[in-house]
PDB file of C-alpha atoms in Angstrom:
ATOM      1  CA  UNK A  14      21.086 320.238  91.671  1.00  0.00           C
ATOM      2  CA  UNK A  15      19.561 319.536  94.665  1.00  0.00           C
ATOM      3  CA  UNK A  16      18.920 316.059  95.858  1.00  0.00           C
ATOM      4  CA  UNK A  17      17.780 313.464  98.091  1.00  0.00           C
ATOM      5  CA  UNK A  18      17.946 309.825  98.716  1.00  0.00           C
ATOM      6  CA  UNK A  19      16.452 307.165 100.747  1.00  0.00           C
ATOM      7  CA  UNK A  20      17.708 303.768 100.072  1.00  0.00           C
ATOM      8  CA  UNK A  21      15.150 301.979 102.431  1.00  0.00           C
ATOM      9  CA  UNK A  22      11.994 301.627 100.364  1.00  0.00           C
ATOM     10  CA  UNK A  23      10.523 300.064 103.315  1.00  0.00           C
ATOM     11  CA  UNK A  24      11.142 298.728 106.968  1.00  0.00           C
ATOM     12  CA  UNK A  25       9.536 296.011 109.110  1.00  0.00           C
ATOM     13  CA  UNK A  26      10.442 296.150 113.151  1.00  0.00           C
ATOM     14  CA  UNK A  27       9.000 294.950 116.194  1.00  0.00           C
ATOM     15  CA  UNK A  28       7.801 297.155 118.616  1.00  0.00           C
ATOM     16  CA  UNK A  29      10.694 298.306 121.263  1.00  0.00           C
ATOM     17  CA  UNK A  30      13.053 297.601 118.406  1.00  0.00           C
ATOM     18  CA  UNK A  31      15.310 300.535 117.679  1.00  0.00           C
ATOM     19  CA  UNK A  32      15.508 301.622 113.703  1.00  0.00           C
ATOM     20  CA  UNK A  33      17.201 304.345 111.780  1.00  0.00           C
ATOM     21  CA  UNK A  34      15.893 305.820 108.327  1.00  0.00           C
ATOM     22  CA  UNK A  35      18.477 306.714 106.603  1.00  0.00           C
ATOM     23  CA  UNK A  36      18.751 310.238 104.125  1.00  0.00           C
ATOM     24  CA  UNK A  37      21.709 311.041 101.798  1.00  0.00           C
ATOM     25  CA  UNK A  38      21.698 314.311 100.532  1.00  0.00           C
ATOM     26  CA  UNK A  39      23.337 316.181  97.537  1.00  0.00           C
ATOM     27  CA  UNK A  40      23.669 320.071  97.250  1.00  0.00           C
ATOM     28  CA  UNK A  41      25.957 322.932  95.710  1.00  0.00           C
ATOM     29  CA  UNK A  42      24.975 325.513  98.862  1.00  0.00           C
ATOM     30  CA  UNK A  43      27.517 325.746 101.616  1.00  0.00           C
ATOM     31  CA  UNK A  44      24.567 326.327 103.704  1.00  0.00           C
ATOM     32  CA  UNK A  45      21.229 324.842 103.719  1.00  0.00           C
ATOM     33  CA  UNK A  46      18.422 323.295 105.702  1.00  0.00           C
ATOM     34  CA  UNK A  47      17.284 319.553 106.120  1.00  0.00           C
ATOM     35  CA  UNK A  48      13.946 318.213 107.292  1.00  0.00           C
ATOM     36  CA  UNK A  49      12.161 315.108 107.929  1.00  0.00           C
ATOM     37  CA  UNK A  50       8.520 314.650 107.802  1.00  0.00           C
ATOM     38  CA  UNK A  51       5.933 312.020 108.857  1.00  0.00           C
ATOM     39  CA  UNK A  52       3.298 310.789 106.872  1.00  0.00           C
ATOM     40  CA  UNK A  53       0.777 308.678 108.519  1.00  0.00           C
ATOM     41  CA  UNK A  54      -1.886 306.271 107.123  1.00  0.00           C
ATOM     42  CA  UNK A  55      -4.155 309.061 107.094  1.00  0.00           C
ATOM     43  CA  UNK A  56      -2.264 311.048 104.615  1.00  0.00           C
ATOM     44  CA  UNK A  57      -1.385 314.448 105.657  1.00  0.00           C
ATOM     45  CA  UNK A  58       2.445 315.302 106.136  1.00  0.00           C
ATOM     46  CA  UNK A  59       3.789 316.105 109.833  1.00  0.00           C
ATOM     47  CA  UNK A  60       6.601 318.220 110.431  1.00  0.00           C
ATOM     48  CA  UNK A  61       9.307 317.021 112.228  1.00  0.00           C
ATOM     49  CA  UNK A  62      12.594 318.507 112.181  1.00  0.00           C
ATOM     50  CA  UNK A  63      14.624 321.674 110.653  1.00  0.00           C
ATOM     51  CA  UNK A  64      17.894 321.236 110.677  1.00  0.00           C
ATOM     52  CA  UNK A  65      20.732 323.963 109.633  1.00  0.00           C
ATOM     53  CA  UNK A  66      23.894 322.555 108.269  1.00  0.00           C
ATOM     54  CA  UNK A  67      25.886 325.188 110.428  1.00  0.00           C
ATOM     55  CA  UNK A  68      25.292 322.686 113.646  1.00  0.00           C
ATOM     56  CA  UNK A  69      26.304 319.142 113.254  1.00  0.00           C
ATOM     57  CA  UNK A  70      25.170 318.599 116.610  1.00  0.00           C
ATOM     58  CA  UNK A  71      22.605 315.496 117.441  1.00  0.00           C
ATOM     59  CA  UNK A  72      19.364 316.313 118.009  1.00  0.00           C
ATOM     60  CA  UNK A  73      17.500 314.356 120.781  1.00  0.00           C
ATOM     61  CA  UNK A  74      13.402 314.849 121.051  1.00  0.00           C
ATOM     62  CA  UNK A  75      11.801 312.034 123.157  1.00  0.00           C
ATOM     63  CA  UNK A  76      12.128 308.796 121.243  1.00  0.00           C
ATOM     64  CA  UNK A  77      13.303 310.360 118.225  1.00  0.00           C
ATOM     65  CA  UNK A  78      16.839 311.458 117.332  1.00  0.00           C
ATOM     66  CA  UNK A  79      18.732 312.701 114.429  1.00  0.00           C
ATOM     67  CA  UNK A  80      22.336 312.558 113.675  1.00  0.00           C
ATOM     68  CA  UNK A  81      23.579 315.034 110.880  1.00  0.00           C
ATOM     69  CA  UNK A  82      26.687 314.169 109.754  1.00  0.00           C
ATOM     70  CA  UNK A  83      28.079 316.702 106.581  1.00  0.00           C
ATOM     71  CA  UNK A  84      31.259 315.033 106.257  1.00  0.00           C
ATOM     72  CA  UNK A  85      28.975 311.840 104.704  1.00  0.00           C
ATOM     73  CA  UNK A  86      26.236 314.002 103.687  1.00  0.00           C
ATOM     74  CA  UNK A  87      23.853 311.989 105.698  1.00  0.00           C
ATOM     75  CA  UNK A  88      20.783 313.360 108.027  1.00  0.00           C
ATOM     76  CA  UNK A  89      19.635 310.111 109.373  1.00  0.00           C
ATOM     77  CA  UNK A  90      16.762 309.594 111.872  1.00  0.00           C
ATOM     78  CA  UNK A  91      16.335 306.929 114.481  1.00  0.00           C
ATOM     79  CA  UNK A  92      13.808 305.696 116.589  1.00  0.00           C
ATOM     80  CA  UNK A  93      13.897 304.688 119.920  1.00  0.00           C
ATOM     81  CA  UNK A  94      11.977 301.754 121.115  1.00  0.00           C
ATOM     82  CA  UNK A  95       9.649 301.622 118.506  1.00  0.00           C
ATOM     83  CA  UNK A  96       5.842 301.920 118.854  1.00  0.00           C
ATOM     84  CA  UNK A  97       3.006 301.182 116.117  1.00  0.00           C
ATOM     85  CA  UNK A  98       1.889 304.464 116.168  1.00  0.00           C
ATOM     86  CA  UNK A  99       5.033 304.746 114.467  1.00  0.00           C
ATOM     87  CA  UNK A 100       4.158 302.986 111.607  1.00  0.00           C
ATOM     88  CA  UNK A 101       4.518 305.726 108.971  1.00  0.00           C
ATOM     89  CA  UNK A 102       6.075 306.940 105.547  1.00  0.00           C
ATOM     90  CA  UNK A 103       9.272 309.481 106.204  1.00  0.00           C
ATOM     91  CA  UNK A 104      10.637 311.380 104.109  1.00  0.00           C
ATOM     92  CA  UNK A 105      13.401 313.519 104.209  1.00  0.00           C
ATOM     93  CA  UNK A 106      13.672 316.953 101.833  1.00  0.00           C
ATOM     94  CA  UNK A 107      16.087 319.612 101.516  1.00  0.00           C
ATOM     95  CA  UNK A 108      14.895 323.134  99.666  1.00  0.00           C
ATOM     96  CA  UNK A 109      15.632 323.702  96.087  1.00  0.00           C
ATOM     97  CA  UNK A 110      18.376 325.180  94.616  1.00  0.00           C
ATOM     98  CA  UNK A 111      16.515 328.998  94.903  1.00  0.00           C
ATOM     99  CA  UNK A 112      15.540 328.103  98.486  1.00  0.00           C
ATOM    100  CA  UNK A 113      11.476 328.793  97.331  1.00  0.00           C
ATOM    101  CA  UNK A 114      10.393 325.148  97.847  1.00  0.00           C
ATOM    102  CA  UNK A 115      11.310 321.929  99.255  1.00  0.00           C
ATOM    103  CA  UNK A 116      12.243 318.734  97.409  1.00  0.00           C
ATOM    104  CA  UNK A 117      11.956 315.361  98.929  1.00  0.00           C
ATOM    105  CA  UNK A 118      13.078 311.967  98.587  1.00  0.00           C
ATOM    106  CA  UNK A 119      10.968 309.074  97.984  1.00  0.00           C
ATOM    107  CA  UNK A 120      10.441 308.119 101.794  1.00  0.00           C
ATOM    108  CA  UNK A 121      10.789 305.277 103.381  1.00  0.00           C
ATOM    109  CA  UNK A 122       7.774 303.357 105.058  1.00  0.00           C
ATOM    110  CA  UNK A 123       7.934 301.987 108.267  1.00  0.00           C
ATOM    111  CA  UNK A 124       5.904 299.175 109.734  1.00  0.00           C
ATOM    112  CA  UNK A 125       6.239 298.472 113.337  1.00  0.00           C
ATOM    113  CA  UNK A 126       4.463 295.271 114.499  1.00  0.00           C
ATOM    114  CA  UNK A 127       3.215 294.478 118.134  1.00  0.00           C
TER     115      UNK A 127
ATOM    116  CA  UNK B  14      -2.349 330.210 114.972  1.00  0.00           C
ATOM    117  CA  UNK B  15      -2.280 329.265 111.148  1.00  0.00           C
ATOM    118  CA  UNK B  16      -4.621 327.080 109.462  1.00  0.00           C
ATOM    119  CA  UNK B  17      -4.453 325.512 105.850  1.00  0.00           C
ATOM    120  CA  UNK B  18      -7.812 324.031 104.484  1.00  0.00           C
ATOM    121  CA  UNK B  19      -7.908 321.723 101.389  1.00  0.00           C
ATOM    122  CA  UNK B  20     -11.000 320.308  99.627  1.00  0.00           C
ATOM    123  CA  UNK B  21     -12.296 317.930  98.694  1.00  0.00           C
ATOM    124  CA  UNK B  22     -10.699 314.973 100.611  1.00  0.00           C
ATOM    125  CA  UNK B  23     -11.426 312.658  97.978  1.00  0.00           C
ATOM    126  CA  UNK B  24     -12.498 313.315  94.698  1.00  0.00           C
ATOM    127  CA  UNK B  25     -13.346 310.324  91.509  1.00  0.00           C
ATOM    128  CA  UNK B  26     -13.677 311.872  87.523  1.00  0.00           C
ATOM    129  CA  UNK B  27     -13.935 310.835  84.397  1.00  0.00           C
ATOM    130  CA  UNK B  28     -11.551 311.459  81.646  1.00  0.00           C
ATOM    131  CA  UNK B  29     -11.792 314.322  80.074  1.00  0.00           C
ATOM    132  CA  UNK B  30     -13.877 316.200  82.980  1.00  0.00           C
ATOM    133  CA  UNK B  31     -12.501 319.196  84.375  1.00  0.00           C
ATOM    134  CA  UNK B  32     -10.717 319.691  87.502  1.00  0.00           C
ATOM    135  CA  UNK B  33     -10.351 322.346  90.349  1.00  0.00           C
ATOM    136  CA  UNK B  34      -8.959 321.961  93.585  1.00  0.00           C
ATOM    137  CA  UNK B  35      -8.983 324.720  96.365  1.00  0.00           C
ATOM    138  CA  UNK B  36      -6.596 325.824  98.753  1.00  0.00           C
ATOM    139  CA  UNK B  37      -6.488 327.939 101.751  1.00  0.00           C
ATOM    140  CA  UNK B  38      -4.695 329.268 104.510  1.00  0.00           C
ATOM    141  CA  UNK B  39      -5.904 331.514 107.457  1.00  0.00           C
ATOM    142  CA  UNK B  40      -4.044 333.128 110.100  1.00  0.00           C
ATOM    143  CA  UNK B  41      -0.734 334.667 107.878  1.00  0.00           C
ATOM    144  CA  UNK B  42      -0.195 337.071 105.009  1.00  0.00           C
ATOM    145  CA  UNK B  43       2.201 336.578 101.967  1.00  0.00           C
ATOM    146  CA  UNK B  44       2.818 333.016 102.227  1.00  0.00           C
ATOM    147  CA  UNK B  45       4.673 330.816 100.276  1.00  0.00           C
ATOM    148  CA  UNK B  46       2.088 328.274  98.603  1.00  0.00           C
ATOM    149  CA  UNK B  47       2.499 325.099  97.207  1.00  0.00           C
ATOM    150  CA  UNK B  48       1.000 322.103  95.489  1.00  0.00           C
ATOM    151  CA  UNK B  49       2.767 318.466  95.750  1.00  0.00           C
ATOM    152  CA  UNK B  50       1.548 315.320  94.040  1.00  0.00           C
ATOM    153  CA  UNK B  51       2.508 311.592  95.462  1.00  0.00           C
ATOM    154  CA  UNK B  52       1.238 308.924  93.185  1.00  0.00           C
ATOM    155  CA  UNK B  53       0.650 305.945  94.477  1.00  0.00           C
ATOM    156  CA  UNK B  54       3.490 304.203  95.826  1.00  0.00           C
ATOM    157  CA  UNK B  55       6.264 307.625  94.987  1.00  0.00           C
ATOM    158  CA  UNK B  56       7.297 310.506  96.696  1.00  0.00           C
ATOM    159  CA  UNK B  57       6.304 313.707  96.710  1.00  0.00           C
ATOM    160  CA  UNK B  58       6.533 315.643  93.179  1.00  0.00           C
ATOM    161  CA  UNK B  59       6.629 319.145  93.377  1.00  0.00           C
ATOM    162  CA  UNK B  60       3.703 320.610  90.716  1.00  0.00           C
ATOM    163  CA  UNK B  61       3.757 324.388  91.030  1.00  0.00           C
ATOM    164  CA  UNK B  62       4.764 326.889  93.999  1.00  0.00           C
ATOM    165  CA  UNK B  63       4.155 330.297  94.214  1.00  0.00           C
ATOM    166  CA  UNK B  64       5.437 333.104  96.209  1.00  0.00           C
ATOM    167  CA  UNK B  65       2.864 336.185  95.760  1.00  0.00           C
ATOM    168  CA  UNK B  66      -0.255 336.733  93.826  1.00  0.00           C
ATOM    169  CA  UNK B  67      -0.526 335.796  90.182  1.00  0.00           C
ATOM    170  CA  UNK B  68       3.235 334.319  90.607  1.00  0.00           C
ATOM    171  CA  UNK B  69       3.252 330.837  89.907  1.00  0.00           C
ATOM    172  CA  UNK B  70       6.191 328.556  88.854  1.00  0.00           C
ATOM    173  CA  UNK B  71       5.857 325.210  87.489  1.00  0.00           C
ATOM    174  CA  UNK B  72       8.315 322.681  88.263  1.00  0.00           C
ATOM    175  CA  UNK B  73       6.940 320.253  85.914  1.00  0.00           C
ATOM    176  CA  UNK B  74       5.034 320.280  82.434  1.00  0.00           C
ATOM    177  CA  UNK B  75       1.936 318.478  81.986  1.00  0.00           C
ATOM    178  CA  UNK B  76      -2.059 318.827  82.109  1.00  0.00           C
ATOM    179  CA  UNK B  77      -1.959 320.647  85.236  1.00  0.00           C
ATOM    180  CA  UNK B  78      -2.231 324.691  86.202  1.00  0.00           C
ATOM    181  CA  UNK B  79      -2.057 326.725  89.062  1.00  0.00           C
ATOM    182  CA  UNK B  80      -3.935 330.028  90.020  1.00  0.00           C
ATOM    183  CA  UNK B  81      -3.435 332.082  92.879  1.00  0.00           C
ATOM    184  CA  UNK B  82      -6.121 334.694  93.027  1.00  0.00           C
ATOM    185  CA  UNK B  83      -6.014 335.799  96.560  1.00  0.00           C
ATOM    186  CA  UNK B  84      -3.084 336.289  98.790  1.00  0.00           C
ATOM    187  CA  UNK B  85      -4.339 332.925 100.861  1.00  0.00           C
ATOM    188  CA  UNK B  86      -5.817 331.405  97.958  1.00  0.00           C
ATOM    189  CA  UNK B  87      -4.341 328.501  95.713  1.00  0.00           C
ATOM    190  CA  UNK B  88      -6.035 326.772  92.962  1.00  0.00           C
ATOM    191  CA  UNK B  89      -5.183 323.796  90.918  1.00  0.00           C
ATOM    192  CA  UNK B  90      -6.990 323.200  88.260  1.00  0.00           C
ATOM    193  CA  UNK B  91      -6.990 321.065  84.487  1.00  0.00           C
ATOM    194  CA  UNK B  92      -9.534 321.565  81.331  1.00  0.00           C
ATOM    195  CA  UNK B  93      -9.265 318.157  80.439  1.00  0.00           C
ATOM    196  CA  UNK B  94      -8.050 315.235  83.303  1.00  0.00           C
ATOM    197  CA  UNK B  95      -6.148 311.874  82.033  1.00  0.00           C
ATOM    198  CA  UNK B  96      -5.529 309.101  83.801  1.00  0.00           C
ATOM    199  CA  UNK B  97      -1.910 309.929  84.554  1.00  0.00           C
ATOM    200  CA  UNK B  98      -3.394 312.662  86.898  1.00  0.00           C
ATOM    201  CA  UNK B  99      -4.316 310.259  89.470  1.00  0.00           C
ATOM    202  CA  UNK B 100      -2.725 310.649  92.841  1.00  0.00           C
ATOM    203  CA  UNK B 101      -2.298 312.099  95.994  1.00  0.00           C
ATOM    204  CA  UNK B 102      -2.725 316.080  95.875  1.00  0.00           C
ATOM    205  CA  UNK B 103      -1.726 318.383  99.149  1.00  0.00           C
ATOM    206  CA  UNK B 104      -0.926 321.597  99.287  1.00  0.00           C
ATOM    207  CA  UNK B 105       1.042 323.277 101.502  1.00  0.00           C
ATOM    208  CA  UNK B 106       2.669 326.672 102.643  1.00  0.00           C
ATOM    209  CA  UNK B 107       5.854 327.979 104.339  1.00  0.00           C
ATOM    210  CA  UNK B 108       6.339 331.561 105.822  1.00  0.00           C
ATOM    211  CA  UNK B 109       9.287 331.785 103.855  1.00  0.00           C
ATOM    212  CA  UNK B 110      12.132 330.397 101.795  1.00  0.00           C
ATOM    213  CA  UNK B 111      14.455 327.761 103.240  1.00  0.00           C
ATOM    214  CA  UNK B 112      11.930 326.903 106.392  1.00  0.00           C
ATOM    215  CA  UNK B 113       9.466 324.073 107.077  1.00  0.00           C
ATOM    216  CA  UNK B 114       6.339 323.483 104.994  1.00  0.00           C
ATOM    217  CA  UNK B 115       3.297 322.664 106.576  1.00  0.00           C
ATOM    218  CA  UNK B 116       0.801 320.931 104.526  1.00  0.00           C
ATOM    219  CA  UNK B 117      -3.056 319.850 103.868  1.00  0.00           C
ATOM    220  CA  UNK B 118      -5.308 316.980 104.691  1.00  0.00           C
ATOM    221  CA  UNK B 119      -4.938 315.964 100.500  1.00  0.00           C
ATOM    222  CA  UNK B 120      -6.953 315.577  98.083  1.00  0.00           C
ATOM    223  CA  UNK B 121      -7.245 311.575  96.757  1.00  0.00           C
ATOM    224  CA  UNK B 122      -8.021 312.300  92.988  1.00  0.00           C
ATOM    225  CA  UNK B 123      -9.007 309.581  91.109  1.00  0.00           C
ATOM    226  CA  UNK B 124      -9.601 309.666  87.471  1.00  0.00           C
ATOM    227  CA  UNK B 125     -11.855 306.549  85.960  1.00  0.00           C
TER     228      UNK B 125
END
């Protein structure tokens, strides 16, 4: 079955601080998607990312990163230089076993302080 | 562009009352619909999804249902709420299967 888990039930930086979010993933498919999504204070979820497991290749947009690595199973996220308007819940999800909806893990929640 | 409406932000009932929560999108046809709840402190549990009209699958069993009348249209709803279904309620819908979900303001149900 499909699954995914965040270790880091929360994180505290400083602003300008660098900090990765880490997602372990578990699946049957020899091809699938992974996503990460940001949940503000206010509540509603913001996409971030789709990523296919064909390309293990970084992804790089602005201060945020993601490094997919399939050998460990791992999609983790980093941010550079931290701001508090990062200050956030993320979670990453991968899509159920029939591909029809997306299941995510229990997100991690990032404070960044000035 | 597309659009997906959710009301009420923020909802408070008693036990016992009954429950119905509205869902919409605008600006795509056939969509892949979806309600998620997070209670307080969790994830994100899936509830029900659907993937046409009158085609609803429920990923979990409890005091919940789902209706989807309209191609655009999603509807949970419950005769009879208990405390358990307090939480965090968004919808959302994808295009597809296996692509990004984009999702709802939320609904902040809260059950006294």
């Amino acid at each position: 079955a499909q699954k995914v888990t965040q270790a880091q039930t929360e994180i505290s930086v400083v602003e300008k601080e660098d900090v990765t979010l880490d997602c372990v993933y578990e699946t049957r498919d020899t091809t699938y998607y992974l996503f990460w999504y940001k949940q503000p204070p206010s509540g509603e979820l913001v996409f971030l990312i789709r990523r296919n497991s064909f390309d293990e290749q970084n992804e790089i947009s602005g201060r945020y990163s993601w490094n997919f690595q399939k050998s460990t199973s791992s999609f983790n996220f980093t941010i550079t230089a931290s701001q508090v308007v990062d200050s956030a819940v993320y979670f990453c999800a991968i899509p159920n076993q029939a591909g029809t909806a997306l299941i995510f893990g229990k997100g991690t929640t990032l404070s960044v302080s000035s | 562009s597309q659009t997906i409406h959710q009301w009420p932000a923020t909802l408070v009932q008693p036990v016992g009352s009954p429950l119905s929560l509205e869902c919409t999108v605008e600006g795509t046809s056939n969509p892949n619909l979806y309600w998620y709840r997070q209670a307080a402190g969790r994830g994100l549990q899936l509830l029900f999804y659907s993937v046409g009209i009158g085609q609803i699958s429920s990923e979990v069993p409890q005091n919940l249902s789902a209706s989807r009348p309209q191609d655009r249209q999603f509807i949970l709803s419950s005769k009879k709420l208990l405390l358990s279904d307090s939480g965090f309620y968004l919808c959302a819908w994808s295009p597809t299967m296996n692509t990004e979900a984009f999702f709802g303001q939320g609904t902040r149900l809260t059950v006294v």
